[in-house]
Amino acid sequence: MTRGMIVKSIAREVLGDKGAEVWSRLELIGDIAVIKKPIKTSLTLEDFRVLGEALIRRIPGVKSVWLAVSPVTGPYKTRSYTHLAGEERTWTIYREHGCSFKVDITRVFVTPRLGYEHLRVANLVGYGEVVVNMFAGVGVFSIVIARVSKPRAVHSIDINVDAYNLMVENIKLNNVEDIVIPHLGDAAKVVEERLVGVADRVLMPLPDLALDYAPHALKALKGPRGFIHFYIHMDMDKGRGFLGRAIEIVGSRVESLGWRLFKADSRVVRKVGPGLAQVVVDAGVEENG
Ligand SMILES: C[S@@+](CC[C@H](N)C(=O)[O-])C[C@H]1O[C@@H](n2cnc3c(N)ncnc32)[C@H](O)[C@@H]1O
């Protein structure tokens, strides 16, 4: 039985038919289980606590269970939590693709749902590339890239001091001090002050700012050609027209800045709400003229 199936059967056993409201809303981050509370639910806090206790008893390795009571909000993309069961601890070691990451679920953004994307992008990075990750969090993309590919350097920026401090720890934890260079601050400012004309590839894994910060991503490129991974939110339609529209949106943004796309692919990274998807556009860009 997969872990998803185990969670489903525990939720059914403990909560009966109401278990269907939550079983797919569970994330395991290291030894912490997070249940994302549905916006509308008939389940009470007591129901969630009973489920939390059952998860501790039945899922090997789960030591602490939290209910996420808000969506990700604010510039740091964090959530609010209520403790449900087990240890009242919010930090853990999260493992992905052979790397280890110290995280604190209340202070930084982290989700295992980006695991495939981290590896996919890492596999696109060529030997000796310089990468700029403008919204790096605790450094998951940057460190997976450093461990999986052979980049010369990965400049890894975050504005949240807690994410930055954990990123510094994670760089040491994964022995990539000679490759991943942490920067604390607003990505626009850090690029303008330290990283103009250095990069072969730029990552923008923050849909709120990816299009707005495109001028700084372009400035970070060595030029006249490079790659930028734009993460944006798109309304999904029944066909896959939104994936083409995502490319058009990115294309017109870079054209407004004097660049153009010489190559572009797009894919759904994950669903982030009813009818809403996070989409990545892998954009090959070159300067006009
Ligand atoms: C969605 S999270 C990044 C996730 C991370 N790349 C991963 O794969 O786990 C977005 C990050 O951008 C950071 N951030 C928000 N505004 C920023 C800014 N202006 N400059 C740099 N980082 C910023 C947040 O603190 C947060 O850690």
mmCIF file of C-alpha atoms and ligand atoms in Angstrom:
data_model
loop_
_atom_site.group_PDB
_atom_site.id
_atom_site.type_symbol
_atom_site.label_atom_id
_atom_site.label_comp_id
_atom_site.label_asym_id
_atom_site.label_seq_id
_atom_site.Cartn_x
_atom_site.Cartn_y
_atom_site.Cartn_z
ATOM 1 C CA MET A 1 0.000 0.000 0.000
ATOM 2 C CA THR A 2 1.312 3.480 -0.837
ATOM 3 C CA ARG A 3 1.504 6.105 1.916
ATOM 4 C CA GLY A 4 -1.394 7.945 0.230
ATOM 5 C CA MET A 5 -3.535 4.802 0.455
ATOM 6 C CA ILE A 6 -2.594 4.298 4.124
ATOM 7 C CA VAL A 7 -3.596 7.891 4.944
ATOM 8 C CA LYS A 8 -6.862 7.407 3.039
ATOM 9 C CA SER A 9 -7.735 4.261 4.958
ATOM 10 C CA ILE A 10 -6.813 5.848 8.336
ATOM 11 C CA ALA A 11 -8.981 8.908 7.541
ATOM 12 C CA ARG A 12 -11.911 6.647 6.564
ATOM 13 C CA GLU A 13 -11.546 4.483 9.678
ATOM 14 C CA VAL A 14 -11.259 7.425 12.078
ATOM 15 C CA LEU A 15 -13.679 9.883 10.526
ATOM 16 C CA GLY A 16 -16.038 7.713 8.466
ATOM 17 C CA ASP A 17 -17.427 9.418 5.341
ATOM 18 C CA LYS A 18 -16.059 12.771 6.524
ATOM 19 C CA GLY A 19 -12.540 11.342 6.054
ATOM 20 C CA ALA A 20 -12.931 12.017 2.325
ATOM 21 C CA GLU A 21 -12.629 15.756 3.094
ATOM 22 C CA VAL A 22 -9.029 15.469 4.245
ATOM 23 C CA TRP A 23 -7.101 12.428 3.141
ATOM 24 C CA SER A 24 -5.662 14.072 0.028
ATOM 25 C CA ARG A 25 -4.796 17.231 1.996
ATOM 26 C CA LEU A 26 -1.961 15.685 3.991
ATOM 27 C CA GLU A 27 1.718 16.485 3.443
ATOM 28 C CA LEU A 28 4.618 14.709 5.106
ATOM 29 C CA ILE A 29 7.593 17.021 5.659
ATOM 30 C CA GLY A 30 10.343 15.056 7.390
ATOM 31 C CA ASP A 31 8.791 13.656 10.557
ATOM 32 C CA ILE A 32 6.033 16.301 10.587
ATOM 33 C CA ALA A 33 2.592 15.628 9.096
ATOM 34 C CA VAL A 34 0.634 18.681 7.972
ATOM 35 C CA ILE A 35 -3.094 18.536 7.293
ATOM 36 C CA LYS A 36 -4.293 21.460 5.200
ATOM 37 C CA LYS A 37 -7.682 22.473 6.567
ATOM 38 C CA PRO A 38 -10.311 22.701 3.811
ATOM 39 C CA ILE A 39 -11.883 26.194 3.558
ATOM 40 C CA LYS A 40 -15.314 24.660 4.059
ATOM 41 C CA THR A 41 -15.439 21.598 6.301
ATOM 42 C CA SER A 42 -17.827 19.915 8.693
ATOM 43 C CA LEU A 43 -14.850 18.543 10.664
ATOM 44 C CA THR A 44 -14.205 19.985 14.128
ATOM 45 C CA LEU A 45 -10.832 20.619 15.748
ATOM 46 C CA GLU A 46 -11.489 17.515 17.871
ATOM 47 C CA ASP A 47 -11.970 15.438 14.670
ATOM 48 C CA PHE A 48 -8.606 16.693 13.398
ATOM 49 C CA ARG A 49 -6.951 15.882 16.753
ATOM 50 C CA VAL A 50 -8.278 12.314 16.640
ATOM 51 C CA LEU A 51 -6.953 11.963 13.101
ATOM 52 C CA GLY A 52 -3.615 13.440 14.226
ATOM 53 C CA GLU A 53 -3.273 10.882 17.040
ATOM 54 C CA ALA A 54 -4.071 8.051 14.584
ATOM 55 C CA LEU A 55 -1.416 9.316 12.145
ATOM 56 C CA ILE A 56 1.199 9.296 14.934
ATOM 57 C CA ARG A 57 0.250 5.732 15.902
ATOM 58 C CA ARG A 58 -0.034 4.319 12.407
ATOM 59 C CA ILE A 59 2.452 6.077 10.103
ATOM 60 C CA PRO A 60 6.023 5.076 10.904
ATOM 61 C CA GLY A 61 8.291 8.074 11.460
ATOM 62 C CA VAL A 62 5.563 10.687 12.025
ATOM 63 C CA LYS A 63 6.326 12.452 15.318
ATOM 64 C CA SER A 64 4.293 15.641 15.124
ATOM 65 C CA VAL A 65 1.007 16.623 13.432
ATOM 66 C CA TRP A 66 -0.132 20.163 12.622
ATOM 67 C CA LEU A 67 -3.281 21.625 11.076
ATOM 68 C CA ALA A 68 -2.554 24.379 8.529
ATOM 69 C CA VAL A 69 -5.309 26.878 9.270
ATOM 70 C CA SER A 70 -4.467 29.490 6.627
ATOM 71 C CA PRO A 71 -3.392 29.389 3.008
ATOM 72 C CA VAL A 72 0.183 30.482 2.277
ATOM 73 C CA THR A 73 0.205 34.248 2.691
ATOM 74 C CA GLY A 74 2.450 37.308 2.793
ATOM 75 C CA PRO A 75 5.756 37.909 1.071
ATOM 76 C CA TYR A 76 7.426 34.956 2.826
ATOM 77 C CA LYS A 77 4.649 32.535 1.723
ATOM 78 C CA THR A 78 4.141 31.018 5.163
ATOM 79 C CA ARG A 79 1.050 29.555 6.867
ATOM 80 C CA SER A 80 -0.497 29.576 10.349
ATOM 81 C CA TYR A 81 -0.761 26.258 12.186
ATOM 82 C CA THR A 82 -2.579 24.677 15.131
ATOM 83 C CA HIS A 83 -0.875 21.789 16.905
ATOM 84 C CA LEU A 84 -2.860 18.527 16.730
ATOM 85 C CA ALA A 85 -0.778 15.653 18.105
ATOM 86 C CA GLY A 86 2.689 14.409 19.048
ATOM 87 C CA GLU A 87 5.669 16.657 19.687
ATOM 88 C CA GLU A 88 4.928 20.380 19.592
ATOM 89 C CA ARG A 89 7.879 20.994 17.272
ATOM 90 C CA THR A 90 7.813 22.952 14.008
ATOM 91 C CA TRP A 91 11.322 22.285 12.697
ATOM 92 C CA THR A 92 12.405 19.073 11.018
ATOM 93 C CA ILE A 93 14.824 17.653 8.470
ATOM 94 C CA TYR A 94 13.122 17.247 5.100
ATOM 95 C CA ARG A 95 14.811 14.936 2.572
ATOM 96 C CA GLU A 96 14.585 15.191 -1.202
ATOM 97 C CA HIS A 97 16.696 13.666 -3.999
ATOM 98 C CA GLY A 98 19.438 12.580 -1.598
ATOM 99 C CA CYS A 99 19.719 16.065 -0.031
ATOM 100 C CA SER A 100 18.703 17.129 3.506
ATOM 101 C CA PHE A 101 17.038 20.403 4.405
ATOM 102 C CA LYS A 102 16.435 21.872 7.818
ATOM 103 C CA VAL A 103 13.071 23.664 7.718
ATOM 104 C CA ASP A 104 10.665 25.292 10.140
ATOM 105 C CA ILE A 105 7.142 24.999 8.756
ATOM 106 C CA THR A 106 5.971 28.167 10.556
ATOM 107 C CA ARG A 107 8.831 30.371 9.320
ATOM 108 C CA VAL A 108 9.560 29.318 5.737
ATOM 109 C CA PHE A 109 7.859 27.985 2.643
ATOM 110 C CA VAL A 110 8.346 24.283 1.980
ATOM 111 C CA THR A 111 6.319 21.677 0.116
ATOM 112 C CA PRO A 112 7.143 18.180 -1.125
ATOM 113 C CA ARG A 113 4.826 18.908 -4.046
ATOM 114 C CA LEU A 114 7.702 20.714 -5.782
ATOM 115 C CA GLY A 115 9.970 17.665 -5.563
ATOM 116 C CA TYR A 116 9.576 16.613 -9.196
ATOM 117 C CA GLU A 117 10.092 20.200 -10.388
ATOM 118 C CA HIS A 118 13.324 20.607 -8.412
ATOM 119 C CA LEU A 119 14.817 17.548 -10.110
ATOM 120 C CA ARG A 120 13.414 18.405 -13.551
ATOM 121 C CA VAL A 121 15.082 21.828 -13.533
ATOM 122 C CA ALA A 122 18.307 20.423 -12.046
ATOM 123 C CA ASN A 123 18.503 18.036 -14.998
ATOM 124 C CA LEU A 124 18.285 20.965 -17.440
ATOM 125 C CA VAL A 125 21.319 22.711 -15.939
ATOM 126 C CA GLY A 126 24.427 22.267 -18.060
ATOM 127 C CA TYR A 127 28.031 21.684 -16.976
ATOM 128 C CA GLY A 128 29.701 24.865 -15.723
ATOM 129 C CA GLU A 129 26.554 27.013 -15.800
ATOM 130 C CA VAL A 130 26.049 29.936 -13.454
ATOM 131 C CA VAL A 131 22.507 29.939 -12.076
ATOM 132 C CA VAL A 132 20.665 32.702 -10.223
ATOM 133 C CA ASN A 133 17.732 31.531 -8.064
ATOM 134 C CA MET A 134 15.842 34.742 -7.246
ATOM 135 C CA PHE A 135 13.375 33.297 -4.710
ATOM 136 C CA ALA A 136 15.282 30.439 -3.106
ATOM 137 C CA GLY A 137 13.564 29.791 0.243
ATOM 138 C CA VAL A 138 15.707 27.386 2.289
ATOM 139 C CA GLY A 139 17.663 26.521 -0.863
ATOM 140 C CA VAL A 140 15.967 23.366 -2.111
ATOM 141 C CA PHE A 141 16.168 24.140 -5.863
ATOM 142 C CA SER A 142 19.694 25.551 -5.498
ATOM 143 C CA ILE A 143 21.093 22.632 -3.508
ATOM 144 C CA VAL A 144 19.431 19.923 -5.638
ATOM 145 C CA ILE A 145 20.895 21.650 -8.721
ATOM 146 C CA ALA A 146 24.340 21.776 -7.071
ATOM 147 C CA ARG A 147 24.195 18.077 -6.145
ATOM 148 C CA VAL A 148 22.598 16.682 -9.323
ATOM 149 C CA SER A 149 24.256 18.776 -12.044
ATOM 150 C CA LYS A 150 27.694 20.319 -12.326
ATOM 151 C CA PRO A 151 27.057 24.085 -12.225
ATOM 152 C CA ARG A 152 29.931 26.493 -11.569
ATOM 153 C CA ALA A 153 27.829 28.532 -9.142
ATOM 154 C CA VAL A 154 24.258 28.902 -7.927
ATOM 155 C CA HIS A 155 23.472 32.341 -6.496
ATOM 156 C CA SER A 156 20.615 31.783 -4.102
ATOM 157 C CA ILE A 157 18.572 34.798 -2.939
ATOM 158 C CA ASP A 158 15.831 35.142 -0.329
ATOM 159 C CA ILE A 159 14.369 38.127 1.495
ATOM 160 C CA ASN A 160 13.184 36.178 4.566
ATOM 161 C CA VAL A 161 15.986 36.147 7.154
ATOM 162 C CA ASP A 162 14.750 32.808 8.579
ATOM 163 C CA ALA A 163 14.814 31.206 5.123
ATOM 164 C CA TYR A 164 18.268 32.714 4.512
ATOM 165 C CA ASN A 165 19.675 31.406 7.820
ATOM 166 C CA LEU A 166 18.272 27.921 7.162
ATOM 167 C CA MET A 167 19.646 28.066 3.595
ATOM 168 C CA VAL A 168 23.124 28.833 5.006
ATOM 169 C CA GLU A 169 22.794 25.792 7.324
ATOM 170 C CA ASN A 170 21.504 23.627 4.463
ATOM 171 C CA ILE A 171 24.402 24.596 2.188
ATOM 172 C CA LYS A 172 26.799 23.275 4.879
ATOM 173 C CA LEU A 173 24.630 20.226 5.610
ATOM 174 C CA ASN A 174 24.864 19.189 1.947
ATOM 175 C CA ASN A 175 28.548 20.128 1.432
ATOM 176 C CA VAL A 176 27.903 22.548 -1.415
ATOM 177 C CA GLU A 177 29.641 25.625 0.076
ATOM 178 C CA ASP A 178 31.876 25.867 -2.999
ATOM 179 C CA ILE A 179 28.881 26.053 -5.369
ATOM 180 C CA VAL A 180 25.826 27.628 -3.678
ATOM 181 C CA ILE A 181 26.280 31.285 -2.706
ATOM 182 C CA PRO A 182 23.560 32.609 -0.357
ATOM 183 C CA HIS A 183 22.316 36.204 -0.588
ATOM 184 C CA LEU A 184 19.909 37.889 1.833
ATOM 185 C CA GLY A 185 17.663 40.606 0.432
ATOM 186 C CA ASP A 186 15.174 41.667 -2.186
ATOM 187 C CA ALA A 187 16.045 39.816 -5.400
ATOM 188 C CA ALA A 188 15.772 42.974 -7.530
ATOM 189 C CA LYS A 189 18.244 44.817 -5.310
ATOM 190 C CA VAL A 190 20.655 41.891 -4.953
ATOM 191 C CA VAL A 191 20.764 41.411 -8.732
ATOM 192 C CA GLU A 192 21.281 45.131 -9.421
ATOM 193 C CA GLU A 193 24.040 45.419 -6.791
ATOM 194 C CA ARG A 194 25.915 42.120 -7.215
ATOM 195 C CA LEU A 195 24.686 39.897 -10.034
ATOM 196 C CA VAL A 196 24.355 41.881 -13.272
ATOM 197 C CA GLY A 197 25.550 39.882 -16.292
ATOM 198 C CA VAL A 198 26.618 36.737 -14.420
ATOM 199 C CA ALA A 199 24.030 34.056 -15.228
ATOM 200 C CA ASP A 200 23.350 31.452 -17.893
ATOM 201 C CA ARG A 201 20.018 30.596 -16.250
ATOM 202 C CA VAL A 202 17.636 32.324 -13.840
ATOM 203 C CA LEU A 203 14.920 30.718 -11.707
ATOM 204 C CA MET A 204 11.878 32.753 -10.603
ATOM 205 C CA PRO A 205 9.872 30.344 -8.399
ATOM 206 C CA LEU A 206 7.460 32.964 -7.027
ATOM 207 C CA PRO A 207 4.319 33.562 -9.132
ATOM 208 C CA ASP A 208 3.518 36.844 -7.297
ATOM 209 C CA LEU A 209 6.693 38.514 -8.591
ATOM 210 C CA ALA A 210 7.983 36.510 -11.583
ATOM 211 C CA LEU A 211 6.587 38.822 -14.283
ATOM 212 C CA ASP A 212 7.247 42.050 -12.333
ATOM 213 C CA TYR A 213 10.862 41.071 -11.677
ATOM 214 C CA ALA A 214 11.529 40.027 -15.306
ATOM 215 C CA PRO A 215 13.722 43.139 -15.961
ATOM 216 C CA HIS A 216 16.073 42.062 -13.131
ATOM 217 C CA ALA A 217 16.141 38.426 -14.298
ATOM 218 C CA LEU A 218 17.126 39.623 -17.784
ATOM 219 C CA LYS A 219 19.817 41.877 -16.299
ATOM 220 C CA ALA A 220 21.254 38.908 -14.397
ATOM 221 C CA LEU A 221 21.859 37.047 -17.670
ATOM 222 C CA LYS A 222 25.304 37.103 -19.288
ATOM 223 C CA GLY A 223 23.484 37.672 -22.558
ATOM 224 C CA PRO A 224 22.813 37.851 -25.394
ATOM 225 C CA ARG A 225 21.088 34.472 -24.813
ATOM 226 C CA GLY A 226 20.008 32.608 -21.716
ATOM 227 C CA PHE A 227 17.253 30.698 -19.956
ATOM 228 C CA ILE A 228 14.670 31.910 -17.472
ATOM 229 C CA HIS A 229 12.169 29.677 -15.662
ATOM 230 C CA PHE A 230 9.073 31.768 -15.010
ATOM 231 C CA TYR A 231 6.572 30.367 -12.458
ATOM 232 C CA ILE A 232 3.153 31.959 -12.889
ATOM 233 C CA HIS A 233 -0.449 31.229 -11.951
ATOM 234 C CA MET A 234 -2.919 30.437 -14.705
ATOM 235 C CA ASP A 235 -6.657 29.759 -14.756
ATOM 236 C CA MET A 236 -7.058 26.275 -16.168
ATOM 237 C CA ASP A 237 -9.479 25.551 -18.956
ATOM 238 C CA LYS A 238 -10.743 22.214 -20.208
ATOM 239 C CA GLY A 239 -8.350 22.097 -23.126
ATOM 240 C CA ARG A 240 -4.712 22.913 -22.581
ATOM 241 C CA GLY A 241 -4.967 26.379 -24.102
ATOM 242 C CA PHE A 242 -3.789 27.962 -20.867
ATOM 243 C CA LEU A 243 -0.347 26.434 -21.348
ATOM 244 C CA GLY A 244 -0.031 28.218 -24.696
ATOM 245 C CA ARG A 245 -1.377 31.426 -23.149
ATOM 246 C CA ALA A 246 1.276 31.194 -20.405
ATOM 247 C CA ILE A 247 3.975 31.239 -23.105
ATOM 248 C CA GLU A 248 2.274 34.221 -24.804
ATOM 249 C CA ILE A 249 2.170 36.149 -21.496
ATOM 250 C CA VAL A 250 5.870 35.528 -20.848
ATOM 251 C CA GLY A 251 6.698 36.251 -24.513
ATOM 252 C CA SER A 252 4.988 39.629 -24.500
ATOM 253 C CA ARG A 253 6.596 40.532 -21.153
ATOM 254 C CA VAL A 254 10.119 39.841 -22.413
ATOM 255 C CA GLU A 255 9.361 41.586 -25.735
ATOM 256 C CA SER A 256 8.279 44.703 -23.837
ATOM 257 C CA LEU A 257 11.794 44.682 -22.332
ATOM 258 C CA GLY A 258 13.666 44.408 -25.644
ATOM 259 C CA TRP A 259 14.187 40.624 -25.627
ATOM 260 C CA ARG A 260 12.402 37.769 -27.380
ATOM 261 C CA LEU A 261 11.782 34.053 -26.918
ATOM 262 C CA PHE A 262 13.867 31.775 -29.144
ATOM 263 C CA LYS A 263 12.411 28.691 -27.443
ATOM 264 C CA ALA A 264 9.679 28.055 -24.869
ATOM 265 C CA ASP A 265 7.944 25.144 -23.185
ATOM 266 C CA SER A 266 5.336 25.189 -20.460
ATOM 267 C CA ARG A 267 3.907 22.659 -18.032
ATOM 268 C CA VAL A 268 1.673 22.460 -14.999
ATOM 269 C CA VAL A 269 3.792 22.282 -11.830
ATOM 270 C CA ARG A 270 0.854 21.737 -9.468
ATOM 271 C CA LYS A 271 -2.746 22.710 -8.904
ATOM 272 C CA VAL A 272 -2.945 25.513 -6.341
ATOM 273 C CA GLY A 273 -6.705 26.040 -6.029
ATOM 274 C CA PRO A 274 -9.997 25.361 -7.739
ATOM 275 C CA GLY A 275 -9.341 25.919 -11.443
ATOM 276 C CA LEU A 276 -5.940 27.480 -10.741
ATOM 277 C CA ALA A 277 -2.551 26.020 -11.648
ATOM 278 C CA GLN A 278 1.047 26.965 -11.058
ATOM 279 C CA VAL A 279 2.631 26.801 -14.495
ATOM 280 C CA VAL A 280 6.302 27.021 -15.385
ATOM 281 C CA VAL A 281 7.456 28.540 -18.634
ATOM 282 C CA ASP A 282 10.984 27.408 -19.515
ATOM 283 C CA ALA A 283 11.984 30.372 -21.641
ATOM 284 C CA GLY A 284 15.013 30.583 -23.896
ATOM 285 C CA VAL A 285 15.486 34.339 -24.317
ATOM 286 C CA GLU A 286 17.701 36.471 -26.560
ATOM 287 C CA GLU A 287 18.237 40.181 -26.904
ATOM 288 C CA ASN A 288 16.473 41.844 -29.852
ATOM 289 C CA GLY A 289 18.627 43.315 -32.573
HETATM 290 C C1 LIG B 1 7.483 29.951 -3.115
HETATM 291 S S1 LIG B 1 8.822 30.305 -2.070
HETATM 292 C C2 LIG B 1 10.208 29.571 -2.865
HETATM 293 C C3 LIG B 1 10.192 28.107 -2.852
HETATM 294 C C4 LIG B 1 11.515 27.469 -3.093
HETATM 295 N N1 LIG B 1 12.107 27.937 -4.318
HETATM 296 C C5 LIG B 1 11.332 25.964 -3.117
HETATM 297 O O1 LIG B 1 11.423 25.384 -4.189
HETATM 298 O O2 LIG B 1 11.099 25.376 -2.061
HETATM 299 C C6 LIG B 1 9.130 31.975 -2.438
HETATM 300 C C7 LIG B 1 10.269 32.582 -1.641
HETATM 301 O O3 LIG B 1 10.495 33.900 -2.142
HETATM 302 C C8 LIG B 1 10.897 34.709 -1.065
HETATM 303 N N2 LIG B 1 10.680 36.114 -1.475
HETATM 304 C C9 LIG B 1 9.541 36.831 -1.481
HETATM 305 N N3 LIG B 1 9.740 38.060 -1.961
HETATM 306 C C10 LIG B 1 11.059 38.135 -2.288
HETATM 307 C C11 LIG B 1 11.887 39.146 -2.843
HETATM 308 N N4 LIG B 1 11.394 40.332 -3.178
HETATM 309 N N5 LIG B 1 13.176 38.868 -3.059
HETATM 310 C C12 LIG B 1 13.706 37.661 -2.716
HETATM 311 N N6 LIG B 1 12.972 36.662 -2.170
HETATM 312 C C13 LIG B 1 11.673 36.880 -1.971
HETATM 313 C C14 LIG B 1 10.057 34.242 0.100
HETATM 314 O O4 LIG B 1 10.647 34.584 1.322
HETATM 315 C C15 LIG B 1 9.997 32.731 -0.155
HETATM 316 O O5 LIG B 1 10.992 32.058 0.571
#
